[in-house]
């Protein structure tokens, strides 16, 4: 798309002052700060700074530089804080890698030669040291009044029972286990049980449809599926077992299934047992079977570079990629970032509101906190059920000190007004976090002033499924915040800002965000398709990891994330591929073509807008619109269903046939005066027709 490139170049050349400045000039949304907002600085509240693990930027810089110049010393020291059955080969560099495809295959290895077990480090280590009685999970159900407490010993016993069950089903090191559950403690318990045995877990978010689940089961050839009868989120019932059944049927049709066992947790709060569909011989009730197994189970000692888990994520093209994270590096990076980014102190009550189906729930609800012996709140429901004060009620109930949430939820709550927040004490809170999408300065301010009473720093944490754990974030206490800004890279993370030719930009600048050398938590490959890993992340910029995000770096060296520069949408913090949604739409027999773009959505961040052309016999109607929305729901999940269906007679294409999304984004955003150059279109009148149809 030439003209977009030209625009980018202009922007890069006239950097200061820019009013609305984004690397992706086509994004209709400007949540990006105005020049006034850029200057807004918030000092770390004094009381917080006094007790913070890190209290100055110079202290940070010293450690940051050490991590870059002496990774062996720095990461060796960090890794030594974990239990290793056998230490890594300390006579060799702690990290060995190649990011340059010209020099051979891309690979990353950390702590080579070492043996450890992630579950042992999350649980056994603490229990053996006499901390078994300390609280691990504080669970709050969807309906108020439903809650549970699990100590570290409780969790260890339950994990061992599940691990022994899996062993009885012949699950061995390296086998894949798929987990499709709602947010109940058995979900992280299942993940830890897999880690104990060295089985690779693949958690599929409960909001995904049966077809998505089937695709993931088939791709990784899972041996066992762990699910629950149903889940409840607000007033909605999630019939997980029914969806799982349909997924397993699809797998059967494919003739490829190896799923011989489906273990079902009886979540009777959500659905009575007798209403749960059942396949005799394959399905087993969790409560009836798992409890018969021993509460002791030896751990499988794993090599540092053995896979720990896989997690599917969407890119701009193709089917979702199963990213592989490995044992040693992920463990060290998840644990270490948790401690420093959240400034974790003993006694903190930590609440990450993310679902375990996403990387945030893996790293900061399960692994990271447990390595640090933290107490975690886990919530099954939604922020506004049964009332808009639910979150603050939970904060007061469990005396939550650190709250980690997504901007989309914060925006939803902000829309309900300040009163429902102020009704609750919230005095236990000392730190607030944000993750998953850019947080606008306005939302940041509301979160800071209203939710945190201007007393709690905010950490705006930027990272990705691929990075394993946090990459750019304030270390609270160490430097002043700027509302809407992720600030500085974590220890050892070498961020670069590039222009469109891949040239590194210095000082205050704007461009593409990339990373120079590996950090321990980077994903190592795409399951079953290493060349896809190489081409997605390492082909764009030679020798560098391409993040897919744009950013601006200001004069203080702070990094402002501006959003994706590819065709990935971020809807309510969910990462969605435009290509996947288009694929689902065109599978409808009456849809001939579809082009999907994002548009500014007040609550969701981005909404999904689909331009659709129909076959000659078909007529636009509300019923057809619903059919199209349903087909996306069915193939991907409700969260990916387009809000807007625009009946188009044809789509704007270049003479070579490429759809010009830039123009479609402008039309979706009603920015007609700003359509730009349409001379390269094969038929410029198409644009006129689309505007009329808006
Ligand atoms: C994409 C990654 C981070 C784990 C959950 C999402 C966007 C994430 C931020 C942030 C601006 C953010 C990026 C990134 N993103 N955090 N603090 N500020 N954008 O993981 O599903 O892999 O999505 O989320 O665009 O590339 P994910």
XYZ file of C-alpha atoms and ligand atoms in Angstrom:
721
model
C 0.000 0.000 0.000
C 2.171 2.763 -1.370
C 0.353 5.836 -0.211
C 0.257 4.612 3.373
C 3.991 4.234 3.181
C 4.358 7.713 1.826
C 2.287 9.077 4.644
C 4.401 7.260 7.159
C 7.537 8.701 5.658
C 6.133 12.227 5.889
C 5.290 11.671 9.467
C 8.707 10.398 10.300
C 10.290 13.411 8.702
C 8.167 15.996 10.481
C 8.272 14.476 13.857
C 8.039 17.436 16.164
C 5.547 18.852 16.654
C 2.875 16.392 15.584
C -0.601 16.671 16.900
C -2.065 13.290 16.021
C 0.748 10.976 15.396
C 0.587 7.292 14.926
C 2.791 4.949 13.035
C -0.204 3.337 11.487
C -1.759 6.339 9.762
C -4.756 4.286 8.726
C -6.019 3.554 12.161
C -9.162 5.533 12.506
C -8.917 5.621 16.247
C -7.013 8.330 17.928
C -6.645 7.243 21.464
C -3.186 8.622 21.027
C -2.285 11.529 23.307
C -2.511 15.144 22.253
C 0.613 17.265 22.610
C -0.709 18.527 25.962
C -1.196 15.006 27.222
C 2.345 14.139 26.221
C 3.654 16.557 28.808
C 1.630 15.112 31.659
C 3.899 13.599 34.297
C 2.808 11.842 37.477
C 5.393 11.420 40.216
C 5.436 8.179 42.172
C 3.377 8.705 45.334
C 5.813 9.145 48.237
C 4.483 6.362 50.440
C 4.820 3.887 47.631
C 8.342 4.914 46.693
C 9.616 4.443 50.252
C 8.925 0.707 50.221
C 9.478 -0.021 46.538
C 11.978 -2.688 45.484
C 13.621 -0.216 43.148
C 13.638 3.458 43.933
C 15.522 5.293 41.209
C 16.016 5.379 37.488
C 19.787 5.283 37.921
C 19.518 2.066 39.910
C 17.445 0.671 37.039
C 19.911 1.833 34.426
C 22.758 0.144 36.194
C 20.901 -3.176 36.294
C 19.580 -2.738 32.764
C 23.090 -2.204 31.436
C 24.414 -5.161 33.340
C 21.701 -7.390 31.838
C 22.752 -6.244 28.359
C 26.520 -6.293 28.743
C 26.837 -9.250 31.095
C 23.838 -11.510 30.550
C 25.676 -14.477 32.078
C 26.194 -12.678 35.352
C 22.796 -10.996 35.441
C 20.519 -13.839 34.325
C 22.687 -16.426 36.059
C 22.040 -14.621 39.336
C 18.301 -14.379 38.641
C 18.038 -18.041 37.624
C 19.920 -19.107 40.741
C 16.882 -17.941 42.716
C 15.008 -20.971 41.381
C 15.464 -24.653 42.131
C 17.422 -26.569 39.491
C 17.834 -30.310 39.675
C 20.954 -29.802 37.618
C 22.476 -26.385 37.008
C 22.814 -25.183 33.427
C 26.237 -25.406 31.842
C 27.799 -22.349 33.472
C 30.968 -22.616 31.404
C 28.924 -21.663 28.324
C 26.969 -18.465 27.623
C 23.638 -18.408 29.415
C 21.952 -17.636 26.092
C 22.771 -18.951 22.658
C 20.768 -17.720 19.669
C 20.471 -16.760 16.045
C 18.078 -14.028 14.922
C 19.527 -13.741 11.413
C 18.001 -16.061 8.814
C 21.020 -15.596 6.514
C 23.167 -17.307 9.115
C 20.954 -20.393 9.397
C 17.806 -21.406 11.247
C 16.445 -19.020 13.871
C 16.794 -20.431 17.375
C 16.955 -19.325 20.998
C 18.325 -21.313 23.938
C 18.632 -20.261 27.559
C 20.166 -22.133 30.483
C 21.179 -25.015 28.236
C 22.161 -28.132 30.124
C 19.972 -27.239 33.094
C 17.200 -29.453 34.459
C 14.275 -28.248 36.501
C 10.519 -28.491 36.874
C 8.177 -25.534 36.727
C 5.521 -27.110 38.970
C 8.162 -27.920 41.575
C 9.240 -24.286 41.592
C 5.656 -23.077 41.823
C 4.530 -25.404 44.622
C 6.822 -28.064 46.147
C 9.635 -25.645 46.860
C 7.354 -23.496 49.043
C 5.667 -26.412 50.765
C 9.013 -28.072 51.541
C 10.245 -24.796 53.021
C 7.321 -24.802 55.462
C 4.996 -22.396 53.676
C 2.343 -24.946 52.748
C -0.251 -23.311 54.995
C 0.006 -19.983 53.147
C -2.783 -18.982 50.794
C -2.289 -19.637 47.115
C -5.700 -19.003 45.481
C -8.619 -16.977 46.765
C -11.410 -17.875 44.406
C -14.562 -15.832 43.923
C -17.374 -17.359 41.905
C -19.620 -15.649 39.432
C -22.401 -15.368 42.002
C -21.600 -13.458 45.186
C -21.306 -15.777 48.159
C -19.523 -18.475 46.185
C -15.887 -18.547 47.172
C -13.035 -20.884 48.040
C -9.592 -20.680 49.589
C -6.711 -22.947 48.679
C -3.355 -23.039 50.454
C -0.122 -23.987 48.718
C -0.419 -27.497 50.236
C -4.004 -27.831 49.022
C -3.002 -26.887 45.503
C -0.004 -29.229 45.496
C -2.182 -32.175 46.541
C -4.802 -31.444 43.925
C -2.147 -31.007 41.260
C -0.614 -34.369 42.150
C -3.986 -36.082 41.920
C -4.657 -34.674 38.476
C -1.108 -35.552 37.404
C -1.614 -39.127 38.613
C -4.912 -39.307 36.758
C -3.219 -38.130 33.571
C -0.463 -40.702 34.061
C -3.107 -43.427 34.402
C -4.325 -42.344 30.970
C -0.823 -42.801 29.667
C -0.036 -39.094 29.353
C 3.713 -38.752 29.149
C 6.334 -36.081 28.816
C 5.866 -34.224 25.525
C 2.211 -35.268 25.049
C -0.289 -32.464 24.453
C -3.216 -31.909 26.793
C -5.965 -29.496 25.853
C -7.727 -27.504 28.584
C -11.084 -25.817 27.905
C -12.517 -24.579 31.174
C -14.075 -21.614 32.898
C -12.244 -19.672 35.583
C -12.292 -22.149 38.425
C -9.221 -23.201 40.461
C -9.104 -26.530 38.622
C -7.947 -24.648 35.522
C -4.548 -23.511 36.861
C -4.392 -26.812 38.767
C -4.702 -28.670 35.451
C -1.969 -26.514 33.923
C 0.368 -27.223 36.829
C -0.398 -30.955 36.672
C 0.735 -30.984 33.040
C 3.874 -29.044 33.926
C 4.612 -31.592 36.647
C 4.600 -34.431 34.108
C 6.206 -32.502 31.294
C 3.023 -32.728 29.230
C 2.470 -29.667 27.040
C -0.731 -27.868 27.956
C -2.761 -25.994 25.411
C -5.378 -23.869 27.134
C -8.214 -22.744 24.883
C -10.185 -19.716 26.106
C -13.759 -20.662 27.075
C -15.120 -17.986 24.729
C -13.887 -19.858 21.664
C -16.407 -21.849 19.632
C -16.374 -25.626 19.161
C -14.885 -25.204 15.689
C -11.986 -23.148 17.049
C -11.469 -25.690 19.795
C -11.510 -28.527 17.255
C -8.940 -26.752 15.106
C -6.610 -26.390 18.067
C -7.069 -29.987 19.234
C -6.336 -31.258 15.742
C -3.345 -28.989 15.228
C -1.587 -30.155 18.394
C -2.997 -33.709 18.334
C -4.046 -33.576 21.976
C -4.356 -36.876 23.823
C -6.716 -35.722 26.555
C -9.237 -32.909 26.904
C -9.908 -31.376 30.309
C -13.108 -29.375 30.541
C -15.990 -28.574 32.853
C -19.726 -29.065 32.576
C -20.389 -25.369 32.088
C -19.293 -21.950 33.211
C -21.146 -18.862 34.287
C -20.226 -15.315 33.374
C -22.743 -12.770 34.571
C -26.155 -13.913 33.389
C -24.653 -16.021 30.652
C -24.231 -19.755 30.730
C -21.260 -21.171 28.847
C -22.150 -24.762 27.917
C -18.525 -25.854 27.739
C -19.094 -29.605 27.765
C -21.663 -29.378 24.995
C -19.225 -27.277 22.940
C -16.405 -29.700 23.723
C -18.555 -32.609 22.521
C -19.170 -30.857 19.229
C -15.463 -30.137 18.884
C -14.584 -33.784 19.484
C -17.161 -34.815 16.889
C -15.477 -32.546 14.364
C -12.139 -34.115 15.282
C -13.587 -37.588 14.695
C -14.806 -36.599 11.260
C -11.311 -35.500 10.486
C -10.225 -39.062 11.232
C -7.326 -37.603 13.091
C -8.401 -37.565 16.692
C -6.450 -39.113 19.487
C -8.638 -37.716 22.250
C -9.544 -40.859 24.131
C -10.324 -39.230 27.443
C -12.425 -36.214 28.294
C -12.253 -35.317 31.977
C -15.180 -33.155 33.042
C -15.260 -31.035 36.181
C -18.781 -30.999 37.558
C -19.430 -27.278 37.962
C -22.847 -27.835 39.475
C -23.286 -24.135 40.310
C -23.537 -23.537 36.582
C -25.419 -26.629 35.404
C -26.826 -29.687 37.194
C -25.090 -32.956 36.384
C -28.078 -34.603 34.760
C -28.206 -31.853 32.137
C -24.662 -32.490 30.941
C -24.377 -34.444 27.668
C -22.267 -37.552 28.032
C -20.273 -39.944 25.863
C -19.871 -43.244 27.680
C -16.373 -44.691 27.582
C -14.720 -41.381 26.785
C -16.063 -38.986 29.417
C -15.172 -39.132 33.095
C -16.307 -36.940 35.977
C -13.383 -35.136 37.559
C -14.703 -35.340 41.122
C -15.448 -39.087 40.907
C -12.143 -40.079 39.345
C -9.375 -37.683 40.297
C -9.980 -37.916 44.045
C -9.120 -41.635 43.980
C -5.534 -40.888 43.086
C -2.633 -40.343 45.432
C -1.763 -36.823 46.573
C 1.889 -37.586 45.891
C 3.350 -37.604 42.428
C 7.025 -37.386 41.537
C 7.999 -34.570 39.201
C 9.508 -35.129 35.782
C 12.813 -33.281 35.599
C 12.796 -31.326 32.380
C 15.588 -29.925 30.265
C 15.578 -26.122 30.199
C 14.610 -26.058 26.525
C 11.862 -28.697 26.736
C 8.448 -27.259 25.838
C 6.282 -26.179 28.771
C 3.090 -25.110 27.043
C 1.638 -23.889 23.802
C -0.839 -21.098 23.337
C -2.583 -20.182 20.110
C -2.651 -16.609 18.936
C -3.812 -14.795 15.827
C -1.665 -12.991 13.326
C -2.654 -11.055 10.240
C -2.907 -14.124 8.032
C -3.556 -17.830 8.205
C -4.797 -19.989 11.018
C -3.804 -19.282 14.621
C -0.248 -20.156 15.573
C 0.519 -22.429 18.519
C 3.410 -20.613 20.146
C 5.717 -22.765 22.200
C 7.206 -21.581 25.475
C 9.941 -23.591 27.122
C 10.647 -24.568 30.699
C 13.752 -22.722 31.878
C 13.571 -19.352 30.171
C 9.841 -18.895 30.671
C 10.124 -19.807 34.346
C 12.941 -17.372 35.035
C 11.400 -14.538 33.048
C 7.819 -14.961 34.313
C 8.966 -15.150 37.931
C 11.443 -12.297 37.754
C 9.179 -9.875 35.869
C 6.345 -10.632 38.296
C 8.471 -9.672 41.250
C 9.775 -6.414 39.809
C 6.970 -5.146 37.623
C 4.402 -5.687 40.380
C 6.869 -4.740 43.113
C 5.740 -7.874 44.894
C 6.209 -8.021 48.658
C 5.274 -10.862 51.003
C 1.734 -10.326 52.226
C 0.505 -8.739 49.011
C -2.862 -9.942 47.735
C -2.541 -9.986 43.977
C -5.487 -9.971 41.612
C -5.067 -10.462 37.890
C -8.481 -10.243 36.242
C -7.401 -11.970 33.012
C -8.692 -15.365 31.924
C -6.278 -18.308 31.988
C -7.136 -18.773 28.311
C -4.810 -15.882 27.455
C -1.102 -15.451 28.071
C -1.796 -12.952 30.867
C -3.604 -15.676 32.795
C -0.709 -18.069 32.235
C 2.067 -15.727 33.280
C 0.450 -13.481 35.881
C -2.351 -15.550 37.335
C -0.590 -18.878 37.449
C 3.131 -19.167 36.964
C 4.693 -15.785 37.817
C 2.855 -15.271 41.124
C 3.287 -18.874 42.265
C 7.054 -18.809 41.690
C 7.013 -15.873 44.107
C 4.723 -17.558 46.628
C 2.131 -14.867 46.088
C -1.524 -15.065 47.090
C -3.736 -14.704 44.015
C -7.352 -13.777 43.685
C -9.147 -15.603 40.896
C -12.575 -14.425 39.721
C -14.981 -16.387 37.569
C -17.375 -13.573 36.688
C -17.543 -10.197 34.977
C -16.998 -6.675 36.407
C -20.623 -5.595 36.226
C -22.466 -8.628 37.613
C -24.632 -8.536 39.612
C -23.788 -4.836 39.978
C -21.158 -2.371 38.782
C -19.402 -2.334 42.154
C -18.503 -6.040 42.064
C -14.785 -5.551 41.495
C -14.449 -3.123 44.387
C -16.505 -5.406 46.584
C -13.987 -8.176 45.834
C -11.059 -5.805 46.437
C -12.434 -4.997 49.901
C -13.424 -8.598 50.642
C -9.972 -10.059 49.979
C -8.008 -6.876 50.786
C -6.456 -6.863 47.342
C -3.249 -4.816 47.257
C -2.340 -5.176 43.558
C -4.963 -5.102 40.819
C -4.030 -5.969 37.220
C -6.752 -5.368 34.632
C -7.470 -4.591 30.988
C -8.356 -1.090 29.735
C -11.572 -2.403 28.186
C -12.897 -3.350 31.633
C -11.685 -0.071 33.112
C -13.534 1.859 30.395
C -16.703 -0.121 31.069
C -16.501 0.722 34.756
C -15.628 4.372 34.126
C -18.822 4.650 32.074
C -20.789 3.734 35.224
C -19.572 6.819 37.065
C -17.362 7.493 40.094
C -19.981 6.924 42.776
C -20.070 3.124 42.568
C -16.310 3.051 42.992
C -16.187 5.536 45.851
C -18.793 3.550 47.759
C -16.107 1.010 48.568
C -13.060 1.557 50.747
C -10.321 0.180 48.449
C -7.759 1.174 51.043
C -5.897 -2.138 50.687
C -4.896 -1.210 47.104
C -1.336 -0.003 46.588
C -0.635 -0.673 42.907
C -2.753 -0.780 39.742
C -1.813 -2.400 36.454
C -3.057 -2.285 32.875
C -2.476 -4.766 30.069
C -3.575 -5.915 26.628
C -4.215 -2.708 24.687
C -3.246 0.946 24.811
C -4.790 2.808 27.737
C -5.751 6.372 26.848
C -4.531 9.194 29.115
C -8.146 9.880 30.057
C -8.832 6.309 31.149
C -5.451 6.216 32.892
C -6.365 9.350 34.855
C -9.718 7.889 35.900
C -8.095 4.637 37.006
C -5.468 6.598 38.941
C -7.625 9.255 40.553
C -10.882 7.436 41.154
C -9.973 3.752 41.567
C -6.608 4.345 43.219
C -7.386 7.641 44.994
C -4.178 9.105 43.470
C -2.284 6.923 45.904
C -1.417 3.888 43.743
C 1.034 4.029 40.846
C -0.175 2.560 37.548
C 1.946 0.166 35.570
C 0.989 0.127 31.897
C 2.569 -3.162 30.826
C 3.252 -3.864 27.170
C 3.938 -7.427 26.055
C 2.599 -10.212 23.843
C 1.777 -13.910 23.780
C 5.093 -14.272 21.973
C 7.149 -12.449 24.595
C 5.944 -14.703 27.419
C 5.986 -11.950 29.998
C 6.241 -8.209 30.443
C 8.613 -6.252 28.176
C 7.936 -2.544 28.661
C 6.480 -1.109 31.840
C 7.169 1.300 34.633
C 8.972 -0.349 37.520
C 6.771 1.285 40.079
C 8.807 3.472 42.376
C 11.771 3.844 40.091
C 10.687 6.635 37.734
C 7.793 9.045 37.126
C 4.820 7.846 35.138
C 3.186 9.431 32.120
C -0.510 8.646 31.682
C -0.948 6.386 28.654
C 2.699 5.450 28.389
C 4.376 2.083 28.982
C 7.652 3.982 29.688
C 10.870 1.890 29.712
C 11.952 -1.632 28.739
C 12.487 -4.307 31.363
C 16.029 -5.359 32.333
C 17.898 -6.586 29.283
C 15.103 -5.909 26.786
C 16.733 -4.089 23.869
C 13.964 -2.185 22.125
C 14.680 -0.474 18.813
C 12.527 1.957 16.858
C 12.834 1.499 13.080
C 11.719 3.477 10.083
C 9.946 1.697 7.239
C 13.260 0.715 5.666
C 14.356 -0.932 8.864
C 16.857 1.768 9.768
C 17.260 2.344 13.485
C 15.995 5.729 14.676
C 17.638 7.538 17.561
C 16.426 9.938 20.197
C 12.846 11.110 20.068
C 11.283 9.322 17.131
C 8.394 7.311 15.856
C 8.362 4.062 13.957
C 8.155 0.295 14.197
C 8.955 -1.395 17.486
C 11.438 -4.238 17.290
C 13.768 -6.036 19.675
C 17.410 -6.759 19.188
C 18.352 -9.809 21.230
C 16.432 -12.533 23.034
C 15.104 -12.289 26.575
C 14.537 -15.568 28.437
C 10.746 -15.617 27.922
C 10.599 -15.368 24.123
C 8.532 -18.096 22.400
C 10.874 -20.575 20.715
C 8.812 -21.770 17.783
C 5.359 -22.246 16.319
C 4.146 -25.766 17.038
C 4.709 -27.913 13.979
C 5.761 -25.007 11.766
C 9.125 -23.479 12.571
C 9.337 -21.714 9.224
C 6.163 -19.802 10.074
C 7.846 -18.635 13.286
C 10.876 -17.523 11.312
C 8.911 -15.688 8.657
C 6.416 -14.029 11.006
C 8.879 -12.602 13.488
C 12.321 -12.490 11.896
C 11.844 -11.766 8.221
C 10.503 -8.213 8.406
C 13.694 -6.764 9.880
C 16.908 -8.711 9.394
C 18.366 -9.959 12.653
C 15.592 -8.477 14.776
C 12.351 -9.623 16.382
C 9.408 -7.757 14.788
C 6.692 -7.020 17.347
C 3.925 -5.977 14.929
C 3.406 -2.805 16.973
C 4.248 0.806 16.290
C 5.554 3.177 18.914
C 6.823 6.622 19.646
C 9.833 7.311 21.820
C 9.928 10.693 23.539
C 12.843 12.828 24.715
C 12.921 11.013 28.075
C 13.379 7.692 26.282
C 9.836 6.661 27.235
C 8.049 4.371 24.786
C 4.436 5.055 23.833
C 2.807 2.076 22.124
C 0.611 3.206 19.249
C -0.985 -0.124 18.331
C -0.644 -2.820 15.714
C 0.841 -2.010 12.341
C -0.518 -5.169 10.713
C -4.051 -6.413 10.151
C -4.498 -7.629 13.685
C -7.431 -6.133 15.585
C -7.645 -5.636 19.312
C -11.255 -5.895 20.387
C -11.781 -5.629 24.134
C -8.196 -6.784 24.563
C -8.826 -9.874 22.382
C -6.423 -10.327 19.547
C -8.332 -11.017 16.330
C -7.110 -11.607 12.816
C -9.026 -9.754 10.103
C -8.198 -12.620 7.745
C -9.822 -15.183 10.022
C -13.038 -13.172 10.308
C -13.078 -12.691 6.524
C -12.578 -16.425 6.034
C -15.573 -17.173 8.236
C -17.762 -14.636 6.387
C -16.974 -15.935 2.906
C -17.759 -19.478 4.007
C -21.416 -18.347 3.952
C -22.807 -19.507 0.598
C -24.275 -16.079 -0.187
C -21.164 -14.079 0.606
C -18.719 -13.686 -2.249
C -16.195 -11.320 -0.715
C -15.462 -9.815 2.662
C -13.040 -7.207 3.944
C -12.785 -6.560 7.656
C -11.376 -3.462 9.329
C -11.340 -2.023 12.829
C -13.084 1.169 13.883
C -12.997 3.312 16.981
C -15.193 1.833 19.695
C -15.667 3.683 22.954
C -15.733 0.630 25.201
C -14.085 -2.122 23.184
C -11.189 -0.025 21.899
C -11.781 -1.365 18.433
C -14.959 -2.718 16.927
C -15.210 -4.995 13.900
C -16.571 -3.566 10.652
C -17.132 -5.935 7.743
C -17.628 -4.945 4.114
C -19.460 -7.770 2.400
C -20.387 -8.401 -1.210
C -23.177 -10.857 -1.947
C -23.807 -13.307 -4.734
C -26.236 -12.159 -7.418
C -29.296 -14.005 -6.117
C -28.808 -12.809 -2.534
C -30.529 -9.726 -1.081
C -29.305 -7.772 1.931
C -31.578 -8.250 4.937
C -31.434 -8.205 8.716
C -31.806 -11.959 8.690
C -28.788 -12.350 6.420
C -26.809 -9.941 8.578
C -27.539 -12.133 11.582
C -26.559 -15.255 9.648
C -23.223 -13.671 8.814
C -22.623 -12.629 12.416
C -23.574 -16.116 13.544
C -21.201 -17.824 11.178
C -18.311 -15.893 12.746
C -19.597 -16.757 16.219
C -19.738 -20.389 15.242
C -16.347 -20.566 13.583
C -14.358 -18.337 15.923
C -16.357 -17.151 18.932
C -18.816 -14.425 19.928
C -16.095 -11.911 20.668
C -15.063 -11.912 16.978
C -18.530 -11.294 15.546
C -18.652 -8.042 13.507
C -20.856 -5.250 14.885
C -21.283 -3.655 11.498
C -22.042 -5.382 8.216
C -21.779 -3.008 5.286
C -23.441 -4.308 2.119
C -21.017 -3.415 -0.640
C -21.555 -3.737 -4.371
C -17.832 -4.107 -4.822
C -14.617 -3.449 -2.904
C -11.898 -0.923 -3.741
C -8.983 -2.692 -5.351
C -5.672 -1.661 -6.790
C -5.085 -2.509 -10.439
C -3.211 -5.568 -9.275
C -6.302 -6.710 -7.371
C -5.290 -5.931 -3.802
C -8.090 -4.682 -1.536
C -7.277 -1.191 -0.241
C -8.057 -1.441 3.425
C -6.782 2.037 4.058
C -9.821 3.384 2.215
C -12.176 0.976 3.938
C -10.904 2.109 7.332
C -11.587 5.721 6.423
C -15.114 4.871 5.317
C -15.762 2.876 8.477
C -14.586 5.899 10.468
C -16.645 8.320 8.328
C -13.471 10.234 7.501
C -14.520 10.964 3.941
C -12.544 14.164 3.479
C -9.401 12.303 4.334
C -9.638 9.340 1.954
C -6.345 10.188 0.287
C -5.152 9.190 -3.119
C -7.572 6.929 -4.989
C -5.873 7.184 -8.385
C -4.306 3.775 -8.056
C -7.720 2.135 -7.786
C -8.915 0.055 -10.690
C -12.354 1.709 -10.360
C -12.417 4.910 -8.254
C -16.227 5.124 -8.415
C -16.406 2.182 -5.989
C -15.432 4.543 -3.177
C -18.296 6.894 -3.934
C -20.748 3.990 -3.802
C -19.379 2.761 -0.495
C -19.684 6.203 1.097
C -23.295 6.370 -0.045
C -23.924 2.992 1.527
C -22.432 4.042 4.917
C -0.771 -7.170 21.556
C -0.439 -8.515 22.103
C 0.163 -8.522 26.899
C -0.521 -9.790 27.100
C -1.944 -9.761 26.648
C -2.095 -9.490 25.170
C -1.291 -5.068 22.457
C -0.616 -5.412 24.858
C -0.357 -3.373 25.549
C -0.123 -2.139 26.206
C -0.560 -1.066 24.185
C -0.710 -3.351 24.185
C -0.180 -4.914 21.454
C 0.444 -6.287 21.395
N -0.871 -4.637 23.793
N -0.310 -4.664 25.927
N 0.206 -2.064 27.501
N -0.230 -0.999 25.474
N -0.803 -2.188 23.507
O -1.316 -10.375 24.446
O -3.044 -11.193 22.831
O -0.586 -11.533 22.398
O -1.633 -9.258 22.210
O -1.604 -6.474 22.479
O -0.713 -4.553 20.218
O 1.108 -6.568 20.182
P -1.652 -10.672 22.944
